[in-house]
Coordinates of C-alpha atoms and ligand atoms in Angstrom, one line a residue:
M3 CA 0.0 0.0 0.0
A4 CA 1.2 3.5 -0.8
K5 CA 2.7 5.2 2.2
I6 CA 1.4 8.5 3.4
V7 CA 3.3 11.3 5.1
G8 CA 1.4 13.7 7.4
L9 CA 2.2 17.3 8.2
V10 CA 1.6 18.0 11.8
G11 CA 2.3 20.7 14.4
K12 CA 0.8 23.6 16.2
A13 CA -1.1 26.4 14.5
N14 CA 0.6 29.1 12.4
V15 CA 3.9 27.3 11.9
G16 CA 3.4 27.0 8.1
K17 CA 1.8 23.5 7.7
S18 CA -0.7 24.7 5.1
T19 CA 1.9 26.8 3.3
F20 CA 4.1 23.7 3.2
F21 CA 1.3 21.5 2.0
G22 CA 0.2 24.0 -0.6
A23 CA 3.7 24.3 -2.0
A24 CA 4.5 20.6 -1.9
T25 CA 1.2 19.7 -3.7
L26 CA 1.3 22.4 -6.3
K27 CA 2.2 20.6 -9.4
P28 CA 5.8 21.6 -10.5
V29 CA 5.4 23.6 -13.7
E30 CA 7.8 21.4 -15.7
I31 CA 5.2 18.6 -15.4
A32 CA 2.1 20.6 -16.2
G33 CA 0.7 17.8 -18.4
F34 CA 1.2 15.2 -15.8
P35 CA -2.2 13.8 -14.7
F36 CA -1.7 13.5 -10.9
T37 CA -2.7 16.5 -8.9
T38 CA -4.2 17.4 -5.6
T39 CA -7.8 16.3 -5.2
K40 CA -8.9 17.3 -1.7
A41 CA -8.2 20.2 0.6
D42 CA -6.3 18.2 3.2
R43 CA -5.0 15.3 1.1
G44 CA -2.7 15.8 -1.9
I45 CA -0.1 14.5 -4.2
G46 CA 3.5 15.7 -3.5
Y47 CA 6.6 14.6 -5.3
I48 CA 9.8 12.7 -4.4
R49 CA 12.9 13.9 -6.2
A50 CA 15.4 11.3 -7.3
P51 CA 18.1 11.1 -9.9
C52 CA 16.6 9.2 -12.8
V53 CA 18.4 6.1 -14.2
C54 CA 17.9 7.4 -17.7
K55 CA 21.1 9.6 -17.4
E56 CA 23.3 6.7 -16.3
L57 CA 22.0 4.5 -19.1
G58 CA 22.1 7.3 -21.7
V59 CA 18.5 6.6 -22.9
E60 CA 15.6 8.9 -23.7
D61 CA 12.8 7.9 -21.3
D62 CA 9.1 8.3 -21.6
P63 CA 7.7 8.4 -18.1
Q64 CA 4.1 7.4 -17.4
N65 CA 3.5 7.1 -13.7
S66 CA 6.0 9.8 -12.8
A67 CA 7.9 12.6 -14.6
C68 CA 11.5 13.2 -15.6
V69 CA 12.8 16.7 -15.8
D70 CA 16.4 16.9 -17.1
G71 CA 17.3 13.6 -15.5
V72 CA 15.4 14.2 -12.3
R73 CA 12.6 11.8 -11.6
L74 CA 9.6 13.3 -9.8
I75 CA 7.5 10.5 -8.3
P76 CA 4.1 11.2 -6.9
V77 CA 3.5 10.5 -3.2
D78 CA 0.6 11.0 -0.8
L79 CA 0.7 13.9 1.7
I80 CA -1.9 15.0 4.2
D81 CA -2.3 18.4 6.0
T82 CA -3.7 18.3 9.5
P83 CA -5.4 20.9 11.7
G84 CA -3.2 22.8 14.2
L85 CA -2.5 21.0 17.4
I86 CA -3.0 22.7 20.7
P87 CA -2.0 21.7 24.2
G88 CA -4.8 19.5 25.5
A89 CA -5.6 18.0 22.1
H90 CA -5.6 14.5 23.5
Q91 CA -8.6 15.5 25.6
G92 CA -10.4 16.8 22.5
K93 CA -9.3 20.5 22.8
G94 CA -9.3 22.5 19.6
L95 CA -9.6 20.1 16.7
G96 CA -7.8 17.5 18.8
N97 CA -10.1 14.6 17.8
Q98 CA -10.1 15.5 14.2
F99 CA -6.3 15.9 14.3
L100 CA -5.7 12.5 15.8
D101 CA -8.1 11.0 13.3
E102 CA -6.0 12.4 10.5
V103 CA -2.7 11.4 12.0
R104 CA -3.7 7.7 12.2
R105 CA -3.6 7.5 8.4
A106 CA 0.0 8.6 8.2
D107 CA 3.0 6.3 8.1
A108 CA 5.5 9.0 8.9
L109 CA 5.3 12.6 10.0
I110 CA 6.8 15.9 9.2
V111 CA 6.5 18.0 12.4
V112 CA 6.5 21.6 11.2
A113 CA 8.0 23.9 13.8
D114 CA 8.5 27.7 13.8
A115 CA 12.3 28.0 13.9
S116 CA 12.0 31.7 14.3
G117 CA 10.2 31.3 17.7
A118 CA 7.6 33.9 16.8
T119 CA 4.5 31.8 17.7
D120 CA 3.5 30.4 21.1
L121 CA 2.2 26.9 21.7
N122 CA -1.4 28.1 21.0
G123 CA -0.3 29.4 17.6
Q124 CA -0.5 33.1 18.7
P125 CA 2.1 35.5 17.4
V126 CA 4.7 36.5 19.9
D127 CA 8.1 38.3 19.7
P128 CA 10.6 36.5 17.5
L129 CA 12.8 34.1 19.4
S130 CA 10.6 34.1 22.5
N131 CA 9.2 30.6 21.9
D132 CA 11.5 27.6 21.9
P133 CA 10.7 25.5 18.8
I134 CA 12.0 22.4 20.6
E135 CA 8.8 22.8 22.7
D136 CA 6.7 22.8 19.4
V137 CA 8.0 19.2 18.8
K138 CA 7.8 18.1 22.4
M139 CA 4.2 19.3 22.6
F140 CA 3.3 17.2 19.6
E141 CA 5.0 14.1 21.1
A142 CA 3.4 14.6 24.5
E143 CA -0.1 15.0 23.1
F144 CA 0.3 12.0 20.9
D145 CA 1.6 9.9 23.7
L146 CA -1.2 10.9 26.1
W147 CA -3.8 10.1 23.4
L148 CA -2.2 6.8 22.6
R149 CA -2.0 5.8 26.2
A150 CA -5.7 6.6 26.7
L151 CA -6.5 4.5 23.7
L152 CA -4.4 1.6 24.8
K153 CA -5.9 1.8 28.4
K154 CA -9.3 1.1 27.0
D155 CA -9.8 -2.7 27.6
W156 CA -6.1 -3.0 28.5
N157 CA -7.0 -5.2 31.5
R158 CA -9.1 -7.6 29.4
I159 CA -6.4 -7.8 26.7
T160 CA -3.5 -8.4 29.0
R161 CA -5.4 -10.9 31.1
T162 CA -6.3 -12.9 28.0
A163 CA -2.7 -12.9 26.8
D164 CA -1.5 -13.8 30.3
S165 CA -3.9 -16.7 30.7
K166 CA -2.8 -18.1 27.4
K167 CA 0.9 -17.4 28.2
E168 CA 1.1 -15.4 25.0
S169 CA 2.9 -12.2 24.2
I170 CA 0.7 -9.1 24.0
D171 CA 1.5 -8.3 20.3
R172 CA -1.0 -10.7 18.8
H173 CA -3.7 -9.5 21.1
L174 CA -3.1 -5.8 20.4
E175 CA -2.8 -6.3 16.7
E176 CA -6.5 -6.0 15.9
K177 CA -7.0 -3.0 18.2
L178 CA -4.3 -1.1 16.5
T179 CA -4.8 -1.8 12.8
G180 CA -7.1 1.2 12.6
L181 CA -4.1 3.4 13.6
G182 CA -2.1 2.0 10.8
I183 CA 0.0 0.0 13.3
N184 CA 0.9 -3.6 12.4
R185 CA 2.1 -6.6 14.4
Y186 CA 5.7 -6.2 13.4
Q187 CA 5.7 -2.6 14.7
I188 CA 4.1 -3.7 18.0
L189 CA 6.9 -6.3 18.4
K190 CA 9.5 -3.7 17.6
A191 CA 8.0 -1.3 20.2
I192 CA 8.1 -4.1 22.9
Q193 CA 11.8 -4.7 22.0
N194 CA 12.7 -1.0 22.0
A195 CA 10.9 -0.3 25.3
E196 CA 12.7 -3.3 26.9
V197 CA 9.5 -4.7 28.3
D198 CA 8.4 -8.3 28.5
G199 CA 5.6 -8.9 26.0
F200 CA 4.6 -12.1 28.0
K201 CA 4.2 -10.2 31.2
S202 CA 2.0 -7.3 30.0
A203 CA -0.5 -7.9 32.8
R204 CA 2.1 -7.0 35.3
W205 CA 3.7 -4.0 33.5
T206 CA 4.3 -1.0 35.8
E207 CA 2.8 2.3 34.8
E208 CA 6.3 3.3 33.8
E209 CA 6.7 0.3 31.6
F210 CA 3.3 0.8 30.0
N211 CA 4.2 4.5 29.2
R212 CA 7.5 3.5 27.8
F213 CA 5.8 1.0 25.5
A214 CA 3.3 3.6 24.3
T215 CA 6.1 6.1 23.5
S216 CA 8.1 3.3 21.7
L217 CA 5.0 2.4 19.7
R218 CA 4.6 6.0 18.6
K219 CA 8.2 6.3 17.5
V220 CA 8.1 3.0 15.6
S221 CA 4.8 3.5 13.9
K222 CA 4.9 7.3 13.3
P223 CA 8.5 8.2 12.9
L224 CA 9.1 11.9 12.5
I225 CA 11.4 14.5 11.1
V226 CA 11.2 18.2 12.0
A227 CA 10.8 20.8 9.3
A228 CA 12.3 23.9 11.0
N229 CA 10.2 26.3 9.1
K230 CA 10.5 30.1 8.7
A231 CA 14.3 29.5 8.5
D232 CA 14.5 32.7 6.5
R233 CA 13.9 34.8 9.6
D234 CA 16.7 36.2 11.7
G235 CA 17.8 34.1 14.6
A236 CA 16.4 30.8 13.3
E237 CA 19.9 29.3 12.9
D238 CA 20.6 29.0 16.6
N239 CA 17.3 27.4 17.2
I240 CA 17.9 24.9 14.4
E241 CA 21.3 24.0 15.8
R242 CA 19.8 23.4 19.2
M243 CA 17.0 21.3 17.8
K244 CA 19.7 19.1 16.1
E245 CA 21.6 18.9 19.4
A246 CA 18.4 17.8 21.1
G247 CA 18.6 14.7 18.9
Y248 CA 15.9 15.5 16.3
M249 CA 16.3 14.9 12.6
V250 CA 15.9 18.5 11.4
V251 CA 15.5 20.0 8.0
P252 CA 15.6 23.9 7.8
T253 CA 12.7 24.9 5.5
C254 CA 11.1 28.0 4.1
A255 CA 7.7 26.9 2.9
E256 CA 6.7 30.5 2.0
A257 CA 9.7 30.8 -0.4
E258 CA 8.9 27.4 -2.0
L259 CA 5.3 28.4 -2.6
A260 CA 6.4 31.7 -4.1
L261 CA 8.8 30.0 -6.4
R262 CA 6.4 27.4 -7.7
R263 CA 3.9 30.1 -8.4
A264 CA 6.6 32.3 -10.1
A265 CA 7.6 29.3 -12.2
E266 CA 4.0 28.7 -13.0
A267 CA 3.7 32.3 -14.2
G268 CA 6.8 31.9 -16.3
L269 CA 8.8 34.3 -14.3
V270 CA 11.5 31.9 -13.0
E271 CA 13.0 28.6 -13.9
Y272 CA 12.9 26.3 -10.9
T273 CA 12.4 22.6 -10.2
P274 CA 11.5 21.7 -6.6
G275 CA 14.7 20.8 -4.8
D276 CA 17.0 22.9 -7.0
S277 CA 19.7 24.7 -5.1
D278 CA 19.1 27.8 -7.2
F279 CA 16.6 29.5 -9.5
T280 CA 17.0 31.8 -12.4
V281 CA 14.8 34.7 -13.4
K282 CA 13.7 34.3 -16.9
N283 CA 12.8 37.8 -18.0
P284 CA 14.0 40.3 -15.4
E285 CA 12.2 43.2 -17.4
K286 CA 8.9 41.5 -16.9
L287 CA 9.0 41.6 -13.1
T288 CA 7.3 44.3 -11.1
D289 CA 9.4 46.0 -8.4
R290 CA 7.6 44.1 -5.7
Q291 CA 8.3 40.7 -7.4
R292 CA 12.0 41.6 -7.9
R293 CA 12.4 42.5 -4.2
A294 CA 10.6 39.3 -3.1
L295 CA 12.8 37.2 -5.3
D296 CA 16.0 39.0 -4.2
R297 CA 15.0 38.4 -0.6
I298 CA 14.4 34.7 -1.3
K299 CA 17.9 34.5 -2.9
E300 CA 19.6 36.1 0.0
K301 CA 17.7 34.7 3.0
V302 CA 16.9 31.2 1.7
F303 CA 19.2 30.1 -1.1
Q304 CA 22.4 31.8 -0.1
K305 CA 21.9 31.0 3.5
W306 CA 20.5 27.4 3.3
G307 CA 21.1 26.3 -0.2
G308 CA 17.4 25.9 -1.1
T309 CA 14.0 26.0 0.5
G310 CA 14.5 22.6 2.1
L311 CA 10.9 21.6 1.4
Q312 CA 11.9 18.9 -1.1
D313 CA 14.6 17.6 1.3
A314 CA 12.0 17.2 4.0
V315 CA 9.6 15.3 1.8
N316 CA 12.5 13.1 0.4
Q317 CA 13.8 12.4 3.9
A318 CA 10.4 11.4 5.1
F319 CA 10.1 8.8 2.4
F320 CA 13.7 7.7 2.0
D321 CA 15.0 7.9 5.6
L322 CA 12.0 7.5 7.8
L323 CA 10.1 5.0 5.7
N324 CA 13.2 3.4 4.1
M325 CA 11.8 3.5 0.6
I326 CA 13.9 2.8 -2.5
T327 CA 13.1 3.5 -6.2
V328 CA 12.6 0.6 -8.6
Y329 CA 11.8 0.7 -12.3
P330 CA 9.6 -2.0 -13.7
V331 CA 9.9 -2.8 -17.5
E332 CA 8.2 -5.4 -19.6
D333 CA 11.1 -5.7 -22.1
S334 CA 14.5 -5.8 -20.5
E335 CA 16.3 -5.2 -23.9
K336 CA 14.4 -2.1 -24.8
L337 CA 13.8 -1.0 -21.1
S338 CA 10.2 -0.4 -22.1
N339 CA 6.6 -1.5 -21.5
H340 CA 4.6 -3.1 -24.2
H341 CA 3.6 0.2 -25.6
G342 CA 7.2 1.1 -26.1
H343 CA 7.4 3.7 -23.4
V344 CA 11.0 3.6 -22.2
L345 CA 11.5 3.5 -18.3
P346 CA 7.8 4.2 -18.0
D347 CA 7.3 3.8 -14.3
C348 CA 9.2 4.4 -11.1
F349 CA 7.9 2.8 -7.9
L350 CA 8.7 3.5 -4.3
V351 CA 8.9 0.3 -2.3
P352 CA 10.2 -0.4 1.1
K353 CA 13.8 -1.7 1.5
G354 CA 13.7 -5.5 1.7
T355 CA 11.0 -5.9 -0.9
T356 CA 11.5 -9.1 -3.0
S357 CA 11.1 -9.5 -6.7
K358 CA 7.9 -11.5 -6.2
Q359 CA 6.5 -8.9 -3.8
F360 CA 7.3 -6.3 -6.3
A361 CA 5.4 -8.2 -9.0
A362 CA 2.4 -8.0 -6.7
V363 CA 2.8 -4.2 -6.4
I364 CA 2.6 -4.0 -10.2
H365 CA -0.3 -6.4 -10.6
T366 CA -1.7 -9.3 -8.5
D367 CA -1.9 -11.5 -11.6
L368 CA 1.8 -11.0 -12.1
A369 CA 2.7 -12.3 -8.7
E370 CA 0.4 -15.3 -8.9
S371 CA 1.9 -16.5 -12.2
F372 CA 5.4 -15.3 -11.3
I373 CA 8.2 -17.4 -12.9
Y374 CA 11.3 -15.3 -12.5
A375 CA 12.6 -11.7 -12.7
V376 CA 15.3 -10.2 -14.8
N377 CA 17.8 -7.5 -13.8
A378 CA 17.6 -5.4 -17.0
R379 CA 21.1 -4.0 -16.5
S380 CA 22.9 -7.3 -16.2
K381 CA 20.2 -9.4 -18.0
R382 CA 20.6 -11.8 -15.2
R383 CA 17.8 -14.0 -13.9
L384 CA 16.6 -13.3 -10.4
S385 CA 14.6 -15.7 -8.2
D386 CA 11.4 -14.8 -6.4
S387 CA 13.3 -14.1 -3.2
Y388 CA 15.8 -11.6 -4.7
I389 CA 15.8 -8.5 -2.6
L390 CA 15.5 -5.4 -4.7
E391 CA 18.2 -2.7 -4.6
N392 CA 17.7 1.0 -5.1
N393 CA 17.3 1.9 -8.8
D394 CA 17.0 -1.6 -9.9
I395 CA 15.3 -2.0 -13.3
I396 CA 13.3 -5.2 -13.2
Q397 CA 11.4 -7.3 -15.7
I398 CA 8.9 -9.8 -14.3
V399 CA 8.4 -12.9 -16.3
S400 CA 5.1 -14.6 -15.6
A401 CA 3.1 -17.5 -17.0
K402 CA 0.2 -15.3 -17.9
G403 CA 1.9 -12.2 -19.1
R404 CA 0.1 -8.9 -18.8
R405 CA -1.6 -8.4 -22.1
Ligands
GDP19 N1 8.8 34.0 7.2 C1 8.1 32.9 6.9 N2 6.8 32.8 7.0 C2 6.1 31.7 6.7 C3 6.8 30.6 6.2 N3 5.9 29.6 6.0 C4 4.7 30.1 6.3 N4 4.8 31.3 6.8 C5 3.7 32.2 7.3 O1 3.2 31.7 8.5 C6 1.8 32.0 8.6 C7 1.1 30.7 8.9 O2 1.1 29.8 7.8 P1 0.1 28.6 7.6 O3 0.6 27.8 6.5 O4 -1.3 29.1 7.5 O5 0.3 27.8 9.0 P2 -0.5 26.6 9.6 O6 -1.5 27.1 10.6 O7 0.6 25.8 10.3 O8 -1.1 25.8 8.5 C8 1.4 32.6 7.3 O9 1.3 34.0 7.4 C9 2.5 32.2 6.3 O10 2.7 33.1 5.3 C10 8.2 30.7 6.0 O11 8.9 29.7 5.6 N5 8.8 31.8 6.4
MG20 MG1 -3.1 25.1 8.4

């Protein structure tokens, strides 16, 4: 199933700006069919070097796009309502928030690196709020909510497991599927929390809490988008957030949105994730536009080497969710599908995916009648248990074929 990344955080940090920018179709792929469909759920893009360059072929992408050797692969993103302290008790849009978050496989916690909003999302003097607290508030609210959820029928579940001398994981599985949490993740959380799954009925409050926190970390891993990095003083905050142990990407969502719009209007040349942009026709710009673009150059590109938005999305999928890119082809000689489209598709799959599992991602029929796979680079045959590598180009040979 396609993975989903959620944007979370308190109000006024720039979540919607981030979401709006990330889901605005890059201008280079205007004809590309995928676009945002709902207000809070949209298609963003992963940026990865396309294998067409290495192979020296002209590709003809179908499920993704290729811009000068850069593959843009669609991915699912969701925006969520602002979180406020007390959300786990239903404060603000707490319930709605947590309802959205359960659909996400990984999270980008957007924080205000400029420290100019308090925990309730109200504007305050720059640098007066500590953005580390933005992240801690999210973690605390999620943990409290998850604990309350686990506590419901905890006694019954643990007693059942205990009486059968079984580990808690299989008894929690059903309860947690609705949160997008699977058995493997429950086991991992038990391991990380260093608690005994067979003795859940006798866990102390402290052990229970540790388990809940581990479960959050395993099932909803997060990175921090230290947003508003263009504002003065953000650098120190960003350093401190890194020192606190978070995976942090400095971002400027506002600049990314401005650039994608400027690109759409034909004013600049810019592909999301580029470390620079060029003004196409300086004489066409109004004074205001010129000043805005100059400011973005100085405060964002010269300082940070880009808006960081694409890095944040990439890291969420590649580093948190451990995805790799794989290119399926039907003809390993021509590197094409049966319509002749060269390197038509690029899929994101979790590391550890086998060639047979990959066949199922393409089409269930293909997995059912799987015979073998072919590495299109080496033309070597691969068994059903071959573990895919990043940028593999794979042909699946099946008894039925696809046509
Ligand atoms: N300086 C600066 N302002 C930003 C940035 N991103 C968003 N903002 C501003 O922050 C405010 C809140 O943004 P919004 O996306 O609505 O926040 P949300 O409540 O978290 O969804 C708006 O005025 C944005 O223009 C940024 O990167 N830099
Ligand atoms: Mg918003």
